[in-house]
Short mmCIF file of C-alpha atoms in Angstrom, two decimals:
data_model
loop_
_atom_site.label_atom_id
_atom_site.label_comp_id
_atom_site.label_asym_id
_atom_site.label_seq_id
_atom_site.Cartn_x
_atom_site.Cartn_y
_atom_site.Cartn_z
CA MET D 1 91.93 -81.83 55.24
CA ASN D 2 88.12 -80.87 55.30
CA ASP D 3 89.92 -77.73 57.05
CA TRP D 4 92.49 -77.08 55.12
CA ASN D 5 92.61 -73.25 53.53
CA PRO D 6 96.22 -72.49 51.31
CA ILE D 7 95.87 -68.96 53.59
CA ALA D 8 97.77 -68.94 57.43
CA SER D 9 94.67 -68.05 59.85
CA VAL D 10 97.19 -68.62 62.78
CA TYR D 11 100.78 -68.20 62.04
CA ASN D 12 103.09 -71.33 62.85
CA PRO D 13 106.88 -71.29 61.93
CA LEU D 14 106.90 -74.98 61.33
CA LYS D 15 104.41 -75.64 58.83
CA ALA D 16 105.31 -72.14 57.15
CA GLY D 17 108.32 -73.41 56.33
CA SER D 18 106.40 -76.29 54.28
CA ILE D 19 104.90 -75.98 50.97
CA ASP D 20 101.84 -77.65 52.07
CA GLY D 21 102.46 -76.83 56.10
CA THR D 22 102.61 -80.77 57.20
CA ASP D 23 106.54 -81.07 57.41
CA LEU D 24 106.89 -82.23 61.18
CA GLU D 25 110.56 -81.12 61.29
CA PRO D 26 112.25 -78.13 60.19
CA HIS D 27 113.76 -78.04 57.06
CA ASP D 28 116.43 -75.74 57.87
CA ARG D 29 118.20 -73.99 61.25
CA ALA D 30 116.34 -70.93 60.90
CA VAL D 31 112.67 -72.62 60.65
CA TRP D 32 114.73 -73.54 64.37
CA ARG D 33 114.85 -69.95 65.50
CA ALA D 34 111.92 -68.72 64.40
CA MET D 35 110.12 -71.34 66.67
CA PHE D 36 111.95 -70.51 70.03
CA ALA D 37 111.43 -66.87 69.48
CA ARG D 38 110.00 -64.92 71.61
CA TYR D 39 108.60 -62.09 69.95
CA LYS D 40 106.14 -59.76 70.55
CA PRO D 41 104.66 -56.51 68.40
CA ASN D 42 106.49 -52.93 68.85
CA LYS D 43 104.04 -51.64 70.43
CA GLY D 44 105.12 -47.87 69.86
CA VAL D 45 103.01 -48.73 66.47
CA VAL D 46 100.96 -46.41 65.85
CA GLY D 47 97.88 -47.08 63.25
CA ASP D 48 94.62 -48.98 62.62
CA PRO D 49 96.50 -52.73 61.56
CA LEU D 50 93.37 -53.76 59.58
CA LEU D 51 94.01 -50.51 57.84
CA THR D 52 97.24 -50.93 57.06
CA LEU D 53 98.74 -51.85 53.86
CA TYR D 54 102.89 -53.67 54.00
CA VAL D 55 104.57 -52.51 50.64
CA ALA D 56 107.42 -54.53 49.63
CA HIS D 57 109.76 -55.31 46.57
CA LEU D 58 110.16 -51.72 46.75
CA ASN D 59 113.22 -50.53 44.59
CA PRO D 60 116.33 -49.12 46.54
CA GLN D 61 116.05 -45.51 45.28
CA THR D 62 111.83 -44.85 45.26
CA THR D 63 111.59 -42.35 48.33
CA GLU D 64 108.29 -41.31 50.13
CA GLU D 65 106.81 -39.13 47.51
CA ARG D 66 107.17 -41.24 45.37
CA LEU D 67 105.08 -43.78 47.21
CA GLN D 68 102.52 -41.56 48.15
CA GLU D 69 102.34 -40.22 44.34
CA VAL D 70 101.19 -44.08 43.32
CA PHE D 71 99.09 -45.60 46.68
CA SER D 72 96.78 -41.92 46.78
CA LYS D 73 95.11 -43.00 43.71
CA TYR D 74 93.56 -45.54 45.02
CA GLY D 75 91.66 -43.64 48.58
CA GLN D 76 93.06 -41.10 51.55
CA ILE D 77 96.04 -41.87 53.08
CA ASN D 78 96.36 -41.08 56.66
CA ARG D 79 99.93 -42.31 57.38
CA LEU D 80 102.95 -43.60 54.76
CA ARG D 81 106.88 -45.42 56.81
CA LEU D 82 109.49 -45.91 54.76
CA VAL D 83 111.62 -47.91 56.67
CA ARG D 84 114.82 -47.36 56.73
CA ASP D 85 118.41 -48.64 58.22
CA ILE D 86 119.08 -46.41 61.35
CA VAL D 87 122.43 -46.20 60.13
CA THR D 88 122.96 -45.74 56.56
CA GLY D 89 119.16 -44.19 56.29
CA PHE D 90 119.01 -45.90 53.35
CA SER D 91 115.72 -48.28 52.34
CA LYS D 92 115.12 -51.37 53.91
CA ARG D 93 112.42 -51.87 50.70
CA TYR D 94 109.03 -52.23 52.22
CA ALA D 95 106.45 -49.22 53.13
CA PHE D 96 103.60 -49.38 55.04
CA ILE D 97 100.55 -47.47 54.22
CA GLU D 98 97.24 -47.35 56.70
CA TYR D 99 94.08 -45.20 55.05
CA LYS D 100 91.46 -44.37 56.50
CA GLU D 101 88.63 -46.20 55.29
CA GLU D 102 87.88 -49.58 54.89
CA ARG D 103 87.04 -49.77 50.75
CA SER D 104 90.46 -48.12 50.19
CA ILE D 105 92.45 -50.22 51.36
CA THR D 106 90.59 -52.84 49.25
CA ARG D 107 90.63 -51.76 46.06
CA ALA D 108 94.42 -50.69 46.87
CA ARG D 109 95.25 -54.47 47.87
CA ARG D 110 93.68 -56.10 44.58
CA GLU D 111 95.62 -53.22 42.22
CA ALA D 112 98.61 -52.45 43.98
CA ASN D 113 99.84 -55.35 43.97
CA LYS D 114 102.52 -56.97 41.13
CA LEU D 115 101.99 -53.30 39.67
CA VAL D 116 105.72 -52.06 38.23
CA VAL D 117 106.89 -48.40 39.95
CA ASP D 118 111.08 -47.73 39.73
CA GLN D 119 111.62 -50.69 37.41
CA ASN D 120 109.96 -53.15 39.97
CA GLU D 121 106.99 -55.43 41.07
CA LEU D 122 105.59 -54.48 44.34
CA PHE D 123 104.11 -56.90 46.69
CA VAL D 124 101.02 -55.37 48.40
CA ASP D 125 99.06 -57.58 50.88
CA PHE D 126 97.55 -57.10 54.52
CA GLU D 127 99.86 -56.56 57.84
CA GLN D 128 100.72 -59.47 59.38
CA GLU D 129 102.73 -58.06 62.91
CA ARG D 130 99.62 -57.28 64.33
CA THR D 131 96.78 -59.16 63.22
CA LEU D 132 98.26 -62.38 61.99
CA LYS D 133 98.09 -65.20 65.82
CA GLY D 134 102.11 -65.95 66.52
CA TRP D 135 103.32 -63.77 63.48
CA ILE D 136 108.07 -63.97 62.85
CA PRO D 137 109.17 -61.66 61.17
CA ARG D 138 111.67 -62.97 59.29
CA ARG D 139 115.25 -61.01 60.10
CA LEU D 140 113.75 -63.68 63.23
CA GLY D 141 113.50 -66.85 60.99
CA GLY D 142 109.57 -66.14 59.76
CA GLY D 143 108.04 -64.12 57.71
CA GLN D 144 105.95 -66.02 54.41
CA GLY D 145 107.03 -66.00 50.51
CA GLY D 146 110.40 -65.45 49.88
CA LYS D 147 112.36 -65.60 46.58
CA LYS D 148 115.24 -68.96 47.07
CA GLU D 149 114.19 -71.41 45.36
CA SER D 150 116.32 -73.23 47.26
CA GLY D 151 115.66 -72.81 50.21
CA GLN D 152 114.29 -70.54 53.22
CA LEU D 153 110.64 -70.04 51.78
CA ARG D 154 108.06 -69.18 53.59
CA PHE D 155 103.61 -70.30 52.77
CA GLY D 156 101.28 -69.27 54.18
CA GLY D 157 100.67 -66.20 52.39
CA LYS D 158 98.35 -64.26 49.45
CA ASP D 159 102.35 -64.61 47.71
CA ARG D 160 103.05 -67.54 48.23
CA PRO D 161 99.71 -69.79 49.52
CA PHE D 162 99.52 -73.41 51.48
CA ARG D 163 99.70 -76.45 48.47
CA LYS D 164 97.24 -79.13 48.35
CA PRO D 165 98.63 -81.80 50.27
CA ILE D 166 98.88 -84.90 48.49
CA SER D 167 95.49 -86.96 49.93
CA LEU D 168 96.79 -89.98 50.84
CA GLY D 169 93.54 -91.77 52.87
CA MET D 170 92.05 -89.44 55.44
CA GLY D 171 93.38 -92.36 58.52
CA GLN D 172 97.56 -91.98 57.31
CA PHE D 173 96.37 -88.13 57.32
CA GLN D 174 95.67 -87.74 60.31
CA ASP D 175 97.79 -90.32 61.98
CA TRP D 176 101.35 -89.35 60.87
CA SER D 177 102.20 -87.45 63.90
CA GLY D 178 102.02 -91.94 65.62
CA GLY D 179 103.40 -93.18 61.95
CA ALA D 180 106.78 -93.32 64.11
CA ARG D 181 106.40 -95.18 66.28
CA GLU D 182 104.63 -97.20 65.06
CA TRP D 183 107.24 -97.99 62.69
CA ASP D 184 109.26 -97.87 65.94
CA ARG D 185 107.44 -100.93 67.34
CA GLY D 186 107.72 -102.77 64.01
CA SER D 187 111.80 -102.17 63.66
CA LYS D 188 111.66 -104.06 67.24
CA GLU D 189 109.72 -106.35 67.07
CA ARG D 190 111.50 -107.30 64.21
CA LEU D 191 115.21 -106.62 65.32
CA ASP D 192 114.52 -109.02 68.87
CA ARG D 193 112.28 -112.26 66.77
CA GLY D 194 116.32 -111.53 64.74
CA SER D 195 118.56 -111.85 67.73
CA LYS D 196 116.09 -114.90 69.29
CA GLU D 197 116.66 -116.63 66.24
CA ARG D 198 120.44 -116.67 66.86
CA ASP D 199 120.05 -117.06 69.96
CA ASP D 200 118.01 -120.87 69.48
CA ARG D 201 121.27 -121.63 66.10
CA HIS D 202 124.32 -120.27 68.75
CA THR D 203 122.57 -123.02 71.84
CA GLN D 204 122.20 -126.26 68.92
CA ARG D 205 126.48 -124.89 68.20
CA GLU D 206 127.31 -125.95 71.52
CA ARG D 207 124.67 -129.22 72.15
CA GLY D 208 125.40 -130.05 68.42
CA GLN D 209 123.35 -130.10 66.25
CA SER D 210 122.32 -128.83 63.55
CA THR D 211 121.67 -126.05 62.33
CA ARG D 212 120.78 -126.43 58.79
CA PRO D 213 117.13 -127.10 58.58
CA HIS D 214 116.75 -130.01 55.97
CA GLU D 215 118.80 -132.32 58.97
CA ARG D 216 116.41 -130.73 62.10
CA ASP D 217 113.86 -131.64 59.90
CA PRO D 218 111.07 -134.28 60.41
CA GLU D 219 109.59 -133.24 56.90
CA TRP D 220 112.82 -133.24 54.20
CA GLY D 221 112.93 -137.23 55.82
CA ASN D 222 116.74 -138.65 54.61
CA ARG D 223 116.78 -135.62 51.40
CA GLY D 224 119.27 -134.81 53.04
CA ALA D 225 121.46 -137.61 52.97
CA ARG D 226 121.52 -138.61 50.69
CA ASP D 227 122.36 -135.64 49.23
CA GLU D 228 125.49 -135.25 51.87
CA ARG D 229 126.72 -139.43 49.50
CA ASP D 230 125.48 -137.67 46.55
CA ARG D 231 128.34 -134.16 46.80
CA GLY D 232 130.82 -137.30 48.74
CA ARG D 233 130.22 -139.92 45.17
CA GLU D 234 131.28 -135.78 42.90
CA LYS D 235 133.56 -136.11 45.20
CA ASP D 236 135.36 -139.20 45.09
CA SER D 237 135.29 -139.99 41.24
CA TYR D 238 137.19 -135.95 41.03
CA ARG D 239 139.21 -137.61 42.59
CA GLU D 240 140.59 -140.81 40.74
CA LYS D 241 140.43 -138.90 37.63
CA TYR D 242 142.86 -136.38 39.12
CA ARG D 243 144.31 -139.47 39.69
CA ASN D 244 144.43 -141.50 36.47
CA SER D 245 145.70 -137.93 34.42
CA ASP D 246 148.64 -137.17 37.14
CA ARG D 247 149.40 -140.72 35.51
CA GLU D 248 149.30 -140.90 32.10
CA ARG D 249 151.37 -137.26 32.99
CA GLU D 250 154.22 -139.77 34.34
CA ASP D 251 154.39 -142.03 31.21
CA ARG D 252 154.42 -139.13 28.90
CA ARG D 253 157.60 -138.36 30.39
CA SER D 254 159.19 -141.84 31.22
CA SER D 255 158.41 -142.49 27.91
CA ASP D 256 160.06 -139.43 26.53
CA LYS D 257 163.45 -139.58 28.12
CA HIS D 258 163.86 -143.03 26.86
CA ARG D 259 163.31 -142.27 23.02
CA HIS D 260 165.54 -139.46 24.06
CA ARG D 261 168.47 -142.36 25.54
CA ASP D 262 167.78 -144.51 22.11
CA ARG D 263 168.20 -141.24 19.55
CA ARG D 264 171.74 -140.99 21.65
#
């Protein structure tokens, strides 16, 4: 918790898929794909990565000339590349802009982020591919940010930084990885204890011993026997009551028959 930072210094797909960077298992298939991806940055990319901006959420109609016009006011631009589909030639809605000076890129990142260009709000940040260790692009399940609130968001970047984890105690947070093992050990002990008790009851039944605690525990004394006698007396009283009611019903029927004959 002491070294927690909302911005990731090293890219980890598992942590990037977690809102607070504490997930122990991936929550979607894209994170699985990013964890097993073997991605290497494109060696054909030229320019200084520390002076290169990443510009996203562009309008599909935005052109290189329009980007040159907007971003040249922050400083002198060395290179500008709007990424396009190699088949259709349509814009993929993101671009890379390399400045000549560090103060220019710092100013552009600060002032151009969330700037509206051609009715679209831009997202501007430093290039991550060559500067963030372990970087996995979005097409392989990695990346950062995202707009789908239902899932597949990536955290740890400027667009969506990590949220501070809820502190449940330093010891519990640090030993999080061992919690599952402790839980499994406790569950196994409970299962072993339950199976032993069942085996003991089965053995007592085979020997003809009672499995009820009040009959085998001397601390209960004669309480169990008294309860059994009381239940027996109650049953006898119920039987006698039903017998008497049956006799009264038979006597009533016989009297009704004699009365009917007398009327005839």
